mmCIF file of C-alpha atoms in Angstrom:
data_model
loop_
_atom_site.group_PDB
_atom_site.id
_atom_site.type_symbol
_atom_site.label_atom_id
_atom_site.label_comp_id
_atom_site.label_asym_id
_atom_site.label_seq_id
_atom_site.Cartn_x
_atom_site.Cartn_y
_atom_site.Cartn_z
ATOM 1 C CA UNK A 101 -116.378 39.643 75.263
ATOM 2 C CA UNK A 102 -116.463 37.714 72.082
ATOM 3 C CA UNK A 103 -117.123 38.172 68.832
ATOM 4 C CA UNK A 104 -118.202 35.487 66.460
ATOM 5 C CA UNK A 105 -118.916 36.014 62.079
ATOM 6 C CA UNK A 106 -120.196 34.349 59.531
ATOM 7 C CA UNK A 107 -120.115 35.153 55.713
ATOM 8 C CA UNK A 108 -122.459 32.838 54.116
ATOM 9 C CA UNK A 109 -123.239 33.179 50.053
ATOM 10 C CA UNK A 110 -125.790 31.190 48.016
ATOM 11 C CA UNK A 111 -122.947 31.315 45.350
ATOM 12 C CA UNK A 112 -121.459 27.783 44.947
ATOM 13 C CA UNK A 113 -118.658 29.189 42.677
ATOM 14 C CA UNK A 114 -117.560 31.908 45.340
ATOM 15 C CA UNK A 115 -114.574 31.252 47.261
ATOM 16 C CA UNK A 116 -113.793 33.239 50.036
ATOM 17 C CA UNK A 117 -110.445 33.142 51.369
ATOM 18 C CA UNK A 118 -109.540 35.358 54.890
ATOM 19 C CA UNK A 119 -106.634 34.498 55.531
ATOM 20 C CA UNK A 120 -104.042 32.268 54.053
ATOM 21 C CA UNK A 121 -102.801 29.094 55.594
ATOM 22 C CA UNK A 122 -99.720 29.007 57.432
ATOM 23 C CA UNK A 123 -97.839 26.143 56.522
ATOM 24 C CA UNK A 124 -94.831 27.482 58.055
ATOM 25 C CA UNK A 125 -92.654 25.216 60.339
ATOM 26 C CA UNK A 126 -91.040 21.868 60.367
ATOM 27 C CA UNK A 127 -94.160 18.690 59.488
ATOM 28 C CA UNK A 128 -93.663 15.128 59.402
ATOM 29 C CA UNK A 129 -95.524 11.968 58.608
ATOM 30 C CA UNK A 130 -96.378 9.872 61.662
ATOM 31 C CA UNK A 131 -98.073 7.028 60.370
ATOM 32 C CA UNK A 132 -98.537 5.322 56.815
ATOM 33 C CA UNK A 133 -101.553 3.351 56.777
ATOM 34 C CA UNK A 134 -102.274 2.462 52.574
ATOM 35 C CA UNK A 135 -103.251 -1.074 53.766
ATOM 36 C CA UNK A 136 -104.924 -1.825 57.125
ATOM 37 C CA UNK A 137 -102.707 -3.970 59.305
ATOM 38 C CA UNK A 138 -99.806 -4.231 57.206
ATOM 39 C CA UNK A 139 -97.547 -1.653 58.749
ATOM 40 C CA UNK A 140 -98.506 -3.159 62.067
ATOM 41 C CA UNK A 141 -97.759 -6.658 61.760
ATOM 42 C CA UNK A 142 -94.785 -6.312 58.899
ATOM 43 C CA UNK A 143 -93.058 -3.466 59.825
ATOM 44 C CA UNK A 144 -90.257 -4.839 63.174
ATOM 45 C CA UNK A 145 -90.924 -1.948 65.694
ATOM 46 C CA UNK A 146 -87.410 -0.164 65.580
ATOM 47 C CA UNK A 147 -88.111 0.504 61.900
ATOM 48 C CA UNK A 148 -91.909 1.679 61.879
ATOM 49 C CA UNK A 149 -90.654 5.300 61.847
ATOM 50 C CA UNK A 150 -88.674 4.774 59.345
ATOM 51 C CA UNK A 151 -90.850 3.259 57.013
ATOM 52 C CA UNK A 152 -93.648 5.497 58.228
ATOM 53 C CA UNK A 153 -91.419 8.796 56.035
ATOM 54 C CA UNK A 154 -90.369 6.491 53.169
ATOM 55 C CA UNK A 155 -92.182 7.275 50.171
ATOM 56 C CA UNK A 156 -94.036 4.500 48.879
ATOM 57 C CA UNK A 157 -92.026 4.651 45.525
ATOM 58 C CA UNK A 158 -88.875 3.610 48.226
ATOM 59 C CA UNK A 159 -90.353 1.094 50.273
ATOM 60 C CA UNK A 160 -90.676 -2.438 48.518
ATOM 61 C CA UNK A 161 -86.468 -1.966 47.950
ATOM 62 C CA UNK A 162 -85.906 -0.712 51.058
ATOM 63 C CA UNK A 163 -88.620 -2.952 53.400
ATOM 64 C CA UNK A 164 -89.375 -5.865 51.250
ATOM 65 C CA UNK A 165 -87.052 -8.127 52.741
ATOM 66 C CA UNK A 166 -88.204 -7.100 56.294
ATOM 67 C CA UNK A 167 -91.515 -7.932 55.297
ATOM 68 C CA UNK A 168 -90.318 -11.622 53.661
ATOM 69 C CA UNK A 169 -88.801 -12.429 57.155
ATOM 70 C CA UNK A 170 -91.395 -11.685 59.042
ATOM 71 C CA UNK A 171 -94.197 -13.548 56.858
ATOM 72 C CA UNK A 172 -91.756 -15.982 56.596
ATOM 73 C CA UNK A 173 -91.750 -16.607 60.802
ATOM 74 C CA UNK A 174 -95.720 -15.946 61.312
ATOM 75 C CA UNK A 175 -97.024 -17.977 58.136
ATOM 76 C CA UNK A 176 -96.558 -21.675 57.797
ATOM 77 C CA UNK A 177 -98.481 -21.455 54.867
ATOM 78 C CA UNK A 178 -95.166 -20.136 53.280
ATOM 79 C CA UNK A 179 -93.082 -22.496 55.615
ATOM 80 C CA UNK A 180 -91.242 -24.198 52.032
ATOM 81 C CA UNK A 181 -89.621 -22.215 49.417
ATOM 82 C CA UNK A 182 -91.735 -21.925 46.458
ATOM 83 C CA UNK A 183 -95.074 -22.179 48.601
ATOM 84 C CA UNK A 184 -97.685 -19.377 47.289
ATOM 85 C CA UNK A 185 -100.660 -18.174 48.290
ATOM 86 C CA UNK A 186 -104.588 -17.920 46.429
ATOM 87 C CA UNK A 187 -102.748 -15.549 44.388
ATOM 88 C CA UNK A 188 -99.946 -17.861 43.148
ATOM 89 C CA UNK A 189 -97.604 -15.464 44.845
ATOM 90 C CA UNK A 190 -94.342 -16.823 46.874
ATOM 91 C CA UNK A 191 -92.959 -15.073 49.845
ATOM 92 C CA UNK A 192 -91.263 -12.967 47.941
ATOM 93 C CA UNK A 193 -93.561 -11.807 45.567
ATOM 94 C CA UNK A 194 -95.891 -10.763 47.749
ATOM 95 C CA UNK A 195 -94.045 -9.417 50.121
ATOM 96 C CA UNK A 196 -92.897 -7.413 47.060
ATOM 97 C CA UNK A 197 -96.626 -5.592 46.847
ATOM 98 C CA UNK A 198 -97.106 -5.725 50.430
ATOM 99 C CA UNK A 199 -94.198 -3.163 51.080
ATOM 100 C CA UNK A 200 -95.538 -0.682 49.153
ATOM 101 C CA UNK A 201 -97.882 0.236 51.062
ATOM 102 C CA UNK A 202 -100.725 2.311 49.246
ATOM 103 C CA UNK A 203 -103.885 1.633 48.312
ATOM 104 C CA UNK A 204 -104.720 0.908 44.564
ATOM 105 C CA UNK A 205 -107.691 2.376 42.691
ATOM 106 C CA UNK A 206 -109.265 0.778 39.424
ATOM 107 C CA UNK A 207 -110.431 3.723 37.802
ATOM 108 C CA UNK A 208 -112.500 1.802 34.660
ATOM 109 C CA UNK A 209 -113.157 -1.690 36.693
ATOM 110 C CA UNK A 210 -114.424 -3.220 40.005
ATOM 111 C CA UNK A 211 -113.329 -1.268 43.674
ATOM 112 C CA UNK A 212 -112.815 -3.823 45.511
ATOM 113 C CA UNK A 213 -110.164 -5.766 47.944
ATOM 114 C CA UNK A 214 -110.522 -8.627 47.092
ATOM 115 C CA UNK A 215 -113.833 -10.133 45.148
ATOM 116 C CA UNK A 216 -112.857 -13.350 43.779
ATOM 117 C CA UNK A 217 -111.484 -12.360 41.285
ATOM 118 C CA UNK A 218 -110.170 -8.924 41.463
ATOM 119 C CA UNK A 219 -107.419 -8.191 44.223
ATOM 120 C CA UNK A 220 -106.513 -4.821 45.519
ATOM 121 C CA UNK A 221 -108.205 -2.804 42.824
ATOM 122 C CA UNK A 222 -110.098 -0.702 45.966
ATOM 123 C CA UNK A 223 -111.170 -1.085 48.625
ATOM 124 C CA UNK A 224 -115.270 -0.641 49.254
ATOM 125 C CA UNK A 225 -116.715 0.225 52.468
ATOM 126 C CA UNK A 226 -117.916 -2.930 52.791
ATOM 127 C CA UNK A 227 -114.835 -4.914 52.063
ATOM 128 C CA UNK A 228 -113.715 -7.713 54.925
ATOM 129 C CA UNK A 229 -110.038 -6.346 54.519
ATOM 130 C CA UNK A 230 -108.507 -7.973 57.615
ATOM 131 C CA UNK A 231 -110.158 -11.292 56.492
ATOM 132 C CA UNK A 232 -108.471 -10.821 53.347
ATOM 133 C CA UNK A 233 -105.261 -10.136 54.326
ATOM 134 C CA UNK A 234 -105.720 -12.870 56.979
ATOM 135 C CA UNK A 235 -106.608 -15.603 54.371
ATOM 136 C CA UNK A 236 -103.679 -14.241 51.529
ATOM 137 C CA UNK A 237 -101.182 -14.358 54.682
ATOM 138 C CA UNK A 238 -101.996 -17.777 56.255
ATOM 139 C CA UNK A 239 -105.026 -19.442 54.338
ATOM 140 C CA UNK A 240 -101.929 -21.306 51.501
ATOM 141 C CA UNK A 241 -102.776 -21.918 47.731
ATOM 142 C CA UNK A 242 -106.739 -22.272 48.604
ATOM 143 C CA UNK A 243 -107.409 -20.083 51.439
ATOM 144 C CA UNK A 244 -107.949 -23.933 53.363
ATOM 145 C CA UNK A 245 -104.807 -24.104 55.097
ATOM 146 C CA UNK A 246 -104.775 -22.501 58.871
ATOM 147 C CA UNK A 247 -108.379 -21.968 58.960
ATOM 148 C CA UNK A 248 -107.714 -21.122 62.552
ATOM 149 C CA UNK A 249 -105.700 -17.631 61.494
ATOM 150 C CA UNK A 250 -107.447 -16.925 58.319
ATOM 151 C CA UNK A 251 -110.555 -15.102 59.603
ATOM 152 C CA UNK A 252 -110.843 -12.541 61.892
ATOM 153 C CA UNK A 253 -115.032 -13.529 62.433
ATOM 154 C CA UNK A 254 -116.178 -10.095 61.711
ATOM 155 C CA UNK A 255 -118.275 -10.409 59.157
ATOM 156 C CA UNK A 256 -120.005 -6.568 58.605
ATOM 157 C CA UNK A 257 -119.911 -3.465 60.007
ATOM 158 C CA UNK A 258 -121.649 -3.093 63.331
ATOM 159 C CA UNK A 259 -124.195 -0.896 61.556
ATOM 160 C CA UNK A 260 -125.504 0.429 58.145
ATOM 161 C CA UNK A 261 -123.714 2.150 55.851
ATOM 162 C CA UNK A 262 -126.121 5.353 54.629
ATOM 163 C CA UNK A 263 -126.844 5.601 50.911
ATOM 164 C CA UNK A 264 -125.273 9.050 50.652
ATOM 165 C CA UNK A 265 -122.474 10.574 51.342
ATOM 166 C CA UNK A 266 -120.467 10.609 53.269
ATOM 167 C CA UNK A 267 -121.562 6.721 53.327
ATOM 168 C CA UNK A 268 -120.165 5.966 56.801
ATOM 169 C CA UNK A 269 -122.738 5.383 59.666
ATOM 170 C CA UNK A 270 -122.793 7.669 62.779
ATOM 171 C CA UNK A 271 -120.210 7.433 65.209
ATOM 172 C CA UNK A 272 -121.794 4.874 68.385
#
């Protein structure tokens, strides 16, 4: 036999608290996701762990370099030294913000990617991140070069995004 409750209260200000969490025991981070894609293409498989537990305060000194090499070997739009991207950034530099991998918030301007004009302020539901990322990696000085690697052709969300929260459409 079971037994199922319910306390329910039209009191928005009540909290009601059975039983504390247990957050006894041993917990680690698995994965480390700030940026889509940029763990997974940046990060050389023997260290993903690794970085995956660093704190993001730790990572640009401890991964950047990692990161340098391998834009370095995928991107020929940063085959030269001194080659930059839309941003005006060289390997280095953005390789630099890359390995820190959170994602940025502009609390008093545009949320947004990647708009134009504002880079990695946000990041809105609607955003084309991987296009971004694709065209800052590989697209050169004027998103132009590799045209070929600098869009992934997915170009909105398979369906509507609802006008309330939570915002995200149904599951399929």
């Amino acid at each position: 036999m079971s037994l199922v409750t319910f306390n329910c209260t039209s009191n928005d200000d009540t909290v009601i608290v059975e039983e504390a969490p247990d957050f006894s025991g041993v917990y680690m981070q698995e994965d480390q996701m700030g940026r889509p894609a940029v763990n997974t293409v940046f990060v050389s498989a023997a260290a993903k762990d690794q970085f995956n537990v660093t704190a993001p305060s730790n990572q640009s000194a401890a991964f950047q370099s990692m990161f340098q090499a391998n834009l370095e070997g995928l991107s020929p739009a940063f085959a030269n030294p001194g080659d930059t991207n839309a941003l005006g950034q060289t390997s280095a530099a953005f390789t630099s913000l890359l390995a820190t991998d959170v994602l940025n918030v502009s609390l008093d301007g545009t949320t947004t990617f990647y708009d134009g004009t504002n880079v990695l302020t946000g990041r809105a539901l609607a955003d084309d991140v991987i296009t971004v990322e694709l065209l800052l990696i590989f697209g050169g000085e004027d998103f132009t070069e590799n045209p070929g690697l600098s869009n992934d052709n997915v170009d909105a969300n398979d369906k509507p995004f609802l006008t309330s929260f939570p915002y995200l459409a149904s599951p399929w």
